CSV table of C-alpha atoms and ligand atoms in Angstrom, one decimal:
chain,number,residue,atom,x,y,z
A,20,MET,CA,130.4,83.7,97.0
A,21,SER,CA,131.5,80.8,98.9
A,22,VAL,CA,134.0,78.1,98.1
A,23,ALA,CA,132.2,75.3,96.9
A,24,ARG,CA,132.8,72.8,99.7
A,25,ARG,CA,130.6,69.7,100.5
A,26,ALA,CA,128.1,70.3,103.5
A,27,PRO,CA,127.6,67.7,105.1
A,28,HIS,CA,123.9,66.7,105.8
A,29,LEU,CA,122.7,68.7,103.0
A,30,ALA,CA,121.1,66.5,100.2
A,31,SER,CA,123.2,66.0,97.2
A,32,ARG,CA,120.7,68.1,94.6
A,33,LEU,CA,121.4,71.1,96.9
A,34,GLN,CA,125.2,71.2,97.6
A,35,GLY,CA,126.7,74.1,96.2
A,36,LEU,CA,123.6,76.4,97.6
A,37,GLY,CA,125.6,77.8,100.6
A,38,THR,CA,124.5,80.9,102.3
A,39,THR,CA,123.2,83.2,100.0
A,40,VAL,CA,125.6,86.0,98.8
A,41,PHE,CA,123.0,88.8,100.1
A,42,ALA,CA,122.8,87.2,104.1
A,43,GLU,CA,126.6,87.1,103.6
A,44,MET,CA,127.4,90.6,102.2
A,45,SER,CA,124.8,92.1,104.7
A,46,ALA,CA,126.5,90.5,107.2
A,47,LEU,CA,129.8,91.9,106.0
A,48,ALA,CA,128.4,95.2,106.1
A,49,GLU,CA,127.4,95.0,109.6
A,50,ALA,CA,130.6,93.1,110.8
A,51,THR,CA,132.8,96.0,109.0
A,52,GLY,CA,130.5,99.3,109.5
A,53,SER,CA,130.3,99.5,105.8
A,54,VAL,CA,127.6,101.3,104.1
A,55,ASN,CA,125.7,98.4,102.7
A,56,LEU,CA,125.1,98.7,98.7
A,57,GLY,CA,124.9,95.1,98.6
A,58,GLN,CA,121.3,93.5,99.5
A,59,GLY,CA,118.7,95.5,97.9
A,60,PHE,CA,116.6,97.0,100.2
A,61,PRO,CA,115.6,100.7,100.5
A,62,ASP,CA,116.7,102.8,103.7
A,63,THR,CA,113.4,104.5,104.0
A,64,ASP,CA,109.7,103.6,104.1
A,65,GLY,CA,107.0,103.3,101.8
A,66,PRO,CA,104.0,105.4,101.7
A,67,VAL,CA,102.8,105.9,105.6
A,68,GLU,CA,99.0,105.2,104.9
A,69,VAL,CA,100.3,101.8,103.9
A,70,ALA,CA,102.1,101.6,107.1
A,71,GLU,CA,99.2,102.9,109.3
A,72,ALA,CA,96.7,100.6,107.6
A,73,ALA,CA,98.8,97.4,108.7
A,74,MET,CA,98.8,98.6,111.8
A,75,ALA,CA,95.5,99.3,112.1
A,76,ALA,CA,95.0,95.5,111.1
A,77,ILE,CA,96.8,94.6,114.4
A,78,ARG,CA,95.2,96.8,116.0
A,79,ASP,CA,92.0,95.4,114.5
A,80,GLY,CA,93.1,91.7,115.7
A,81,ARG,CA,93.7,90.6,112.1
A,82,ASN,CA,96.5,88.6,113.3
A,83,GLN,CA,95.3,84.9,113.0
A,84,TYR,CA,95.8,82.6,110.0
A,85,PRO,CA,94.1,84.5,107.2
A,86,PRO,CA,92.8,82.4,104.2
A,87,GLY,CA,95.2,79.9,102.3
A,88,PRO,CA,94.5,81.7,99.1
A,89,GLY,CA,95.0,85.3,100.6
A,90,ILE,CA,92.2,87.6,101.9
A,91,ALA,CA,89.4,88.1,99.4
A,92,PRO,CA,90.2,92.0,99.3
A,93,LEU,CA,93.5,91.4,98.7
A,94,ARG,CA,93.1,89.3,95.5
A,95,GLU,CA,90.6,91.9,94.4
A,96,ALA,CA,93.1,94.6,94.4
A,97,ILE,CA,95.5,92.2,92.6
A,98,ALA,CA,93.4,91.8,90.3
A,99,ALA,CA,92.1,95.3,89.8
A,100,HIS,CA,95.9,96.4,89.9
A,101,ARG,CA,96.5,93.9,87.1
A,102,GLN,CA,93.6,94.9,84.6
A,103,ARG,CA,94.0,99.0,85.7
A,104,PHE,CA,97.9,98.9,84.5
A,105,TYR,CA,98.2,96.3,82.1
A,106,GLY,CA,94.4,95.7,80.9
A,107,GLN,CA,95.1,92.0,81.8
A,108,HIS,CA,91.8,90.5,83.5
A,109,LEU,CA,91.8,87.7,86.3
A,110,ASP,CA,89.3,86.1,88.3
A,111,PRO,CA,90.4,86.7,92.0
A,112,ASP,CA,88.9,83.6,93.0
A,113,THR,CA,90.6,81.4,91.1
A,114,GLU,CA,93.5,83.2,89.0
A,115,VAL,CA,95.5,85.1,91.7
A,116,LEU,CA,97.0,83.7,94.8
A,117,VAL,CA,98.6,85.6,97.8
A,118,THR,CA,102.2,84.0,98.4
A,119,ALA,CA,104.9,84.8,101.2
A,120,GLY,CA,106.8,87.2,98.6
A,121,ALA,CA,107.7,86.5,95.1
A,122,THR,CA,110.3,84.2,96.1
A,123,GLU,CA,107.7,81.9,97.6
A,124,ALA,CA,105.4,82.3,94.2
A,125,ILE,CA,108.3,81.2,92.1
A,126,THR,CA,109.7,78.3,94.2
A,127,ALA,CA,106.1,76.9,94.3
A,128,ALA,CA,105.4,77.3,90.6
A,129,VAL,CA,108.9,75.5,90.1
A,130,LEU,CA,108.1,72.7,92.4
A,131,ALA,CA,104.6,72.3,91.4
A,132,LEU,CA,104.8,72.1,87.3
A,133,CYS,CA,108.5,70.3,87.0
A,134,GLU,CA,109.3,66.6,87.0
A,135,THR,CA,112.1,65.4,88.5
A,136,GLY,CA,114.6,65.7,85.4
A,137,ASP,CA,113.3,68.4,83.6
A,138,GLU,CA,114.8,71.4,82.2
A,139,VAL,CA,114.1,75.1,83.5
A,140,ILE,CA,115.3,78.1,81.1
A,141,LEU,CA,116.9,80.3,83.4
A,142,ILE,CA,118.1,83.9,81.7
A,143,GLU,CA,121.5,84.9,83.1
A,144,PRO,CA,122.8,86.6,85.3
A,145,TYR,CA,119.6,85.3,87.1
A,146,TYR,CA,117.9,86.2,90.6
A,147,ASP,CA,119.6,83.5,93.0
A,148,SER,CA,116.6,81.9,94.1
A,149,TYR,CA,115.9,80.5,90.5
A,150,PRO,CA,118.4,77.9,90.4
A,151,ALA,CA,118.0,76.8,94.0
A,152,ALA,CA,114.4,76.6,93.0
A,153,VAL,CA,114.6,74.2,90.2
A,154,ALA,CA,117.6,72.3,92.3
A,155,LEU,CA,114.9,71.9,94.8
A,156,ALA,CA,112.4,70.4,92.4
A,157,GLY,CA,115.3,67.9,90.6
A,158,ALA,CA,114.9,70.1,87.6
A,159,ARG,CA,117.8,71.3,86.0
A,160,PRO,CA,118.8,74.6,84.9
A,161,ARG,CA,119.4,75.9,81.0
A,162,LEU,CA,121.3,79.1,81.0
A,163,VAL,CA,120.3,82.0,78.3
A,164,PRO,CA,122.7,84.4,78.4
A,165,LEU,CA,122.3,88.5,78.6
A,166,ARG,CA,125.5,90.0,76.9
A,167,PRO,CA,127.3,93.1,78.5
A,168,PRO,CA,127.6,96.0,78.3
A,169,SER,CA,124.2,96.1,76.9
A,170,TRP,CA,122.9,93.1,78.3
A,171,GLU,CA,120.7,92.2,75.5
A,172,LEU,CA,119.2,88.9,75.2
A,173,ASP,CA,121.1,86.1,73.3
A,174,VAL,CA,117.6,85.4,71.0
A,175,ASP,CA,119.7,82.5,69.1
A,176,ALA,CA,120.7,81.0,72.7
A,177,LEU,CA,117.0,80.5,73.4
A,178,GLY,CA,116.3,79.0,70.6
A,179,THR,CA,119.3,76.3,71.1
A,180,ALA,CA,118.4,76.2,74.5
A,181,VAL,CA,115.1,74.2,74.5
A,182,THR,CA,115.3,70.5,74.4
A,183,ALA,CA,112.4,67.6,74.5
A,184,ARG,CA,112.8,67.8,78.6
A,185,THR,CA,112.3,72.0,78.7
A,186,ARG,CA,109.0,72.8,80.5
A,187,LEU,CA,109.4,76.1,82.1
A,188,VAL,CA,111.4,79.4,81.4
A,189,ILE,CA,111.5,82.2,83.9
A,190,VAL,CA,111.6,85.7,82.8
A,191,ASN,CA,112.7,88.1,84.9
A,192,SER,CA,111.9,92.2,83.8
A,193,PRO,CA,112.5,94.8,85.1
A,194,HIS,CA,115.6,92.7,85.5
A,195,ASN,CA,118.0,92.0,88.6
A,196,PRO,CA,121.0,92.6,88.6
A,197,THR,CA,121.2,94.8,85.2
A,198,GLY,CA,118.3,97.2,85.5
A,199,ARG,CA,117.2,96.0,82.1
A,200,VAL,CA,113.5,96.2,80.9
A,201,LEU,CA,113.5,93.9,78.0
A,202,THR,CA,112.1,95.1,75.1
A,203,ASP,CA,109.3,94.5,72.9
A,204,GLY,CA,111.3,92.3,70.3
A,205,GLU,CA,112.9,90.5,72.8
A,206,LEU,CA,109.9,89.4,74.7
A,207,ALA,CA,108.1,88.5,71.5
A,208,ALA,CA,111.0,86.3,71.0
A,209,VAL,CA,110.7,84.6,74.6
A,210,ALA,CA,106.9,84.3,73.6
A,211,ALA,CA,107.4,82.7,70.6
A,212,ALA,CA,109.9,80.5,71.9
A,213,CYS,CA,107.0,79.4,74.4
A,214,VAL,CA,104.0,79.1,72.1
A,215,ASP,CA,106.5,77.1,69.3
A,216,HIS,CA,107.5,74.5,72.0
A,217,ASP,CA,104.6,74.8,74.4
A,218,LEU,CA,106.4,76.0,77.4
A,219,ILE,CA,105.4,77.6,80.5
A,220,ALA,CA,106.6,81.5,81.4
A,221,VAL,CA,107.1,82.3,84.8
A,222,THR,CA,107.6,86.3,85.3
A,223,ASP,CA,109.1,88.0,87.9
A,224,GLU,CA,107.8,91.3,87.8
A,225,VAL,CA,109.2,92.6,91.3
A,226,TYR,CA,110.3,95.6,89.8
A,227,GLU,CA,107.1,96.7,87.2
A,228,HIS,CA,106.6,99.9,89.1
A,229,LEU,CA,110.1,101.0,89.3
A,230,VAL,CA,111.2,101.7,85.8
A,231,TYR,CA,112.7,105.1,84.6
A,232,ASP,CA,113.0,107.3,81.7
A,233,GLY,CA,109.9,107.5,80.4
A,234,LEU,CA,110.1,103.5,79.7
A,235,ARG,CA,107.1,101.0,80.5
A,236,HIS,CA,107.0,97.5,82.2
A,237,ARG,CA,105.1,95.3,79.5
A,238,PRO,CA,103.8,91.8,81.1
A,239,LEU,CA,104.7,88.8,79.0
A,240,ALA,CA,101.4,87.4,79.9
A,241,GLY,CA,100.3,90.1,77.6
A,242,TYR,CA,102.0,88.5,74.5
A,243,PRO,CA,100.1,86.6,71.9
A,244,GLY,CA,99.5,83.0,73.1
A,245,MET,CA,100.8,83.9,76.2
A,246,ALA,CA,97.9,84.5,78.5
A,247,GLU,CA,97.0,80.6,79.0
A,248,ARG,CA,100.7,79.3,79.5
A,249,THR,CA,102.0,82.4,81.5
A,250,LEU,CA,102.6,82.2,85.6
A,251,THR,CA,102.7,86.5,86.6
A,252,VAL,CA,104.5,87.0,89.3
A,253,SER,CA,105.0,90.0,92.0
A,254,SER,CA,105.3,91.4,95.3
A,255,ALA,CA,104.7,94.3,97.3
A,256,GLY,CA,108.0,94.5,98.6
A,257,LYS,CA,109.7,97.1,96.3
A,258,THR,CA,106.2,98.3,95.0
A,259,PHE,CA,105.8,99.9,98.4
A,260,ALA,CA,109.6,99.9,99.6
A,261,PHE,CA,108.2,97.4,102.4
A,262,THR,CA,110.7,94.2,101.6
A,263,GLY,CA,110.3,92.9,105.4
A,264,TRP,CA,106.6,92.2,104.7
A,265,LYS,CA,107.0,89.6,102.1
A,266,VAL,CA,103.5,89.5,100.5
A,267,GLY,CA,103.4,88.5,96.8
A,268,TRP,CA,101.5,87.0,94.4
A,269,ALA,CA,101.5,84.6,91.4
A,270,CYS,CA,98.4,85.0,88.7
A,271,GLY,CA,97.5,83.3,85.7
A,272,PRO,CA,95.3,80.5,83.8
A,273,ALA,CA,93.1,79.1,87.0
A,274,PRO,CA,94.9,75.3,86.5
A,275,LEU,CA,98.3,77.0,87.0
A,276,VAL,CA,97.2,78.8,90.2
A,277,ALA,CA,96.0,75.8,91.2
A,278,ALA,CA,98.9,73.9,90.9
A,279,VAL,CA,101.4,76.4,92.3
A,280,ARG,CA,98.6,76.6,95.8
A,281,THR,CA,99.1,73.0,96.1
A,282,VAL,CA,102.4,73.4,96.8
A,283,LYS,CA,102.3,77.0,98.9
A,284,GLN,CA,99.9,75.1,101.0
A,285,PHE,CA,102.7,73.0,102.4
A,286,LEU,CA,105.6,75.5,102.1
A,287,THR,CA,104.1,78.6,104.7
A,288,TYR,CA,100.3,77.9,104.1
A,289,VAL,CA,99.9,81.4,104.3
A,290,ASN,CA,102.0,84.6,105.9
A,291,GLY,CA,101.8,88.6,106.7
A,292,ALA,CA,97.7,88.4,107.9
A,293,PRO,CA,98.0,92.3,108.8
A,294,PHE,CA,99.8,92.9,106.0
A,295,GLN,CA,97.3,91.6,103.1
A,296,PRO,CA,94.8,94.0,104.1
A,297,ALA,CA,97.4,97.3,104.2
A,298,VAL,CA,99.0,95.8,101.0
A,299,ALA,CA,95.3,95.3,99.3
A,300,MET,CA,94.6,99.1,100.1
A,301,GLY,CA,98.1,100.6,98.8
A,302,LEU,CA,97.3,98.4,95.4
A,303,GLY,CA,94.4,101.0,94.6
A,304,LEU,CA,96.3,104.3,96.0
A,305,ALA,CA,96.7,106.9,93.2
A,306,ASP,CA,99.1,106.5,90.2
A,307,SER,CA,101.3,109.7,91.8
A,308,VAL,CA,102.5,107.4,94.8
A,309,PHE,CA,103.7,104.7,92.0
A,310,CYS,CA,105.7,107.6,90.1
A,311,ASP,CA,106.8,109.4,93.0
A,312,ALA,CA,109.0,106.1,94.2
A,313,ALA,CA,110.4,106.0,90.5
A,314,ASP,CA,111.3,109.1,90.5
A,315,ALA,CA,112.9,109.2,93.6
A,316,LEU,CA,114.9,106.2,92.5
A,317,ALA,CA,115.5,107.5,89.4
A,318,ALA,CA,117.5,110.5,91.2
A,319,GLY,CA,119.5,107.8,93.4
A,320,ARG,CA,120.5,105.7,90.1
A,321,ASP,CA,121.8,109.0,88.7
A,322,LEU,CA,123.7,110.4,91.7
A,323,LEU,CA,125.0,106.7,92.1
A,324,CYS,CA,126.2,106.2,88.7
A,325,ASP,CA,127.8,109.8,88.2
A,326,GLY,CA,129.4,109.0,91.7
A,327,LEU,CA,130.9,105.3,90.8
A,328,VAL,CA,132.1,107.1,87.4
A,329,SER,CA,133.8,109.8,89.0
A,330,VAL,CA,136.0,107.9,91.4
A,331,GLY,CA,136.9,105.6,88.4
A,332,PHE,CA,134.5,102.9,87.7
A,333,GLU,CA,133.0,102.6,84.1
A,334,VAL,CA,129.2,102.5,84.1
A,335,ALA,CA,128.5,101.1,80.6
A,336,ALA,CA,124.6,101.1,81.0
A,337,ARG,CA,122.6,103.3,83.3
A,338,PRO,CA,119.7,100.9,85.1
A,339,GLN,CA,116.4,101.7,83.2
A,340,ALA,CA,114.6,100.0,86.0
A,341,GLY,CA,114.8,98.7,90.0
A,342,TYR,CA,117.6,98.8,92.5
A,343,PHE,CA,120.8,98.4,91.0
A,344,ALA,CA,123.7,99.7,88.8
A,345,VAL,CA,126.3,97.1,87.6
A,346,ALA,CA,129.8,99.0,87.5
A,347,ASP,CA,132.9,97.8,85.9
A,348,ALA,CA,135.9,97.8,88.3
A,349,ALA,CA,138.6,96.8,86.0
A,350,PRO,CA,139.8,100.4,85.3
A,351,LEU,CA,140.4,100.3,89.7
A,352,GLY,CA,142.1,97.3,89.3
A,353,GLY,CA,139.0,94.9,90.3
A,354,THR,CA,139.1,92.6,87.2
A,355,ASP,CA,138.5,89.6,89.8
A,356,ALA,CA,135.3,91.3,91.0
A,357,ALA,CA,134.7,88.8,93.3
A,358,ALA,CA,138.0,89.5,95.4
A,359,PHE,CA,137.4,92.9,94.7
A,360,CYS,CA,134.0,93.0,96.5
A,361,ARG,CA,135.7,90.7,99.6
A,362,GLU,CA,138.1,93.4,100.0
A,363,LEU,CA,135.9,96.4,99.5
A,364,PRO,CA,134.6,96.7,102.8
A,365,HIS,CA,138.0,97.1,104.0
A,366,ARG,CA,139.6,98.9,101.7
A,367,ALA,CA,136.8,101.4,101.6
A,368,GLY,CA,133.9,101.0,103.9
A,369,VAL,CA,131.3,99.9,101.1
A,370,VAL,CA,129.5,96.7,100.7
A,371,ALA,CA,128.6,95.6,96.8
A,372,ILE,CA,127.8,92.6,95.3
A,373,PRO,CA,129.9,90.9,92.2
A,374,VAL,CA,127.4,89.8,89.5
A,375,SER,CA,129.0,86.3,89.0
A,376,ALA,CA,126.8,85.7,91.9
A,377,PHE,CA,124.1,85.5,89.7
A,378,CYS,CA,125.6,83.6,87.2
A,379,GLU,CA,127.0,80.1,86.9
A,380,ARG,CA,130.1,80.7,85.3
A,381,ARG,CA,130.9,84.0,82.8
A,382,ASP,CA,134.0,85.2,82.0
A,383,ASP,CA,132.6,88.2,80.4
A,384,VAL,CA,130.9,89.4,84.0
A,385,ALA,CA,134.3,88.8,86.0
A,386,SER,CA,135.0,92.2,86.5
A,387,LEU,CA,131.4,93.4,87.4
A,388,VAL,CA,130.2,94.9,90.5
A,389,ARG,CA,126.2,96.0,91.5
A,390,PHE,CA,125.4,98.6,93.8
A,391,ALA,CA,122.3,99.1,95.1
A,392,PHE,CA,121.0,102.7,94.8
A,393,CYS,CA,117.9,102.4,96.8
A,394,LYS,CA,119.2,104.1,99.9
A,395,ARG,CA,119.3,108.0,100.8
A,396,PRO,CA,121.0,110.5,98.7
A,397,GLN,CA,123.3,111.2,102.1
A,398,VAL,CA,124.0,107.9,101.9
A,399,LEU,CA,124.8,107.0,98.7
A,400,GLU,CA,126.7,110.3,98.9
A,401,GLU,CA,128.9,108.5,101.7
A,402,ALA,CA,129.3,105.6,99.7
A,403,VAL,CA,130.9,107.7,96.6
A,404,ARG,CA,133.0,109.5,99.0
A,405,ARG,CA,134.5,106.4,100.2
A,406,LEU,CA,134.5,104.8,97.2
A,407,GLY,CA,137.2,107.6,96.2
A,408,ARG,CA,139.8,106.2,98.5
A,409,LEU,CA,140.4,103.4,96.2
B,527,LIG,N1,113.3,88.4,92.3
B,527,LIG,C1,113.8,89.9,92.1
B,527,LIG,C2,114.3,89.8,91.1
B,527,LIG,C3,114.2,89.9,93.5
B,527,LIG,O1,115.1,90.9,93.0
B,527,LIG,C4,113.6,89.6,94.7
B,527,LIG,C5,114.3,90.5,95.6
B,527,LIG,N2,113.9,91.6,96.1
B,527,LIG,C6,112.8,88.7,94.9
B,527,LIG,C7,112.3,88.5,93.0
B,527,LIG,C8,112.2,88.7,95.8
B,527,LIG,O2,111.1,89.5,96.0
B,527,LIG,P1,110.2,89.0,97.6
B,527,LIG,O3,110.9,89.6,98.8
B,527,LIG,O4,108.8,89.5,97.1
B,527,LIG,O5,110.2,87.8,97.8
B,528,LIG,N1,116.6,90.9,96.1
B,528,LIG,C1,117.5,91.4,96.9
B,528,LIG,C2,118.6,91.8,96.1
B,528,LIG,O1,118.6,91.3,94.8
B,528,LIG,C3,117.7,90.8,98.0
B,528,LIG,C4,116.9,89.7,98.8
B,528,LIG,C5,117.3,88.8,99.5
B,528,LIG,O2,117.8,88.9,100.5
B,528,LIG,N2,116.9,87.6,99.4
B,528,LIG,O3,119.7,91.9,96.7
């Protein structure tokens, strides 16, 4: 959202990255005493047994550097989790790497796999770290849109985005900010493009367990021809509602994982020593732990979406997954959502994020606003009450 001014000292390939919209909007929420429905983080902790396991690990002295690829029990738990939920077989020693959240996994992947000048296909709206990772790598983004109001993938645009320089496609499903779960047909189209043009897919599956209405998450790695060319990324942050722990992972064919490991060891080397055994334990918990979190979030989604509609926003598509709902502020005069969101804390005491922050330049998202619903019901009710002032 910042006005692009030349930042002194910052390398030219990184000009324009500025401060992330999440940091900017959380600071604004703090400064104005607003309800923060901007940055996506829950306001309640995840499973108490997982938190207890981390505390026990600290007490037991698990406080020094863990092994570079992550502790063996966590790599084994990640492999067992992928097998249990998706039937994906992974060797925990060579095909699983523990990272500092999904963010590091994705950035390390782009740095490891791209030459300067290579092209990376991003689906737009995109999570903000993707174009930043592409810029860090000296690569170039090629954007393929999801089109509102249904947010379907423009499959034709995907076909024409591929050039001789295309190296990677980053695919985020369930998707932030739209809350869409890509359909079988869309994923099959992405898989076909990857196979036909010999591309590598990096998937961002951090919302894999936060899927509603009986839908299911389908990993791209499960499509024909994809296991050997997909680096699957996920994280414990969303699954267990501990977003600050920053324990994530990358899984896939050993040569891809080895390339990412090479970069990862010079970014953070390792992280989260006491959180690693806790996440390992959490990944083995009963199915109900994973489902209950989704049920609670689906209730928050309904509360927020109904509330937004009741105060005059238009909510064209209810999110199928994740933490966020997209609403159209045009009926409330918010034809420029970026300006609307800048004023919203002062006018109503609520912080939200314009969808334009997840896009390069898109007229069709100009009046759209992203609200987080991963909050307690009373917080969502208070936000709606405040939005009623508009
Ligand atoms: N990908 C997406 C789509 C996200 O929404 C987020 C933020 N929650 C991340 C990655 C970052 O995940 P992590 O905190 O594990 O780095
Ligand atoms: N993923 C969170 C969001 O989309 C933010 C995480 C961050 O601040 N980097 O709001």
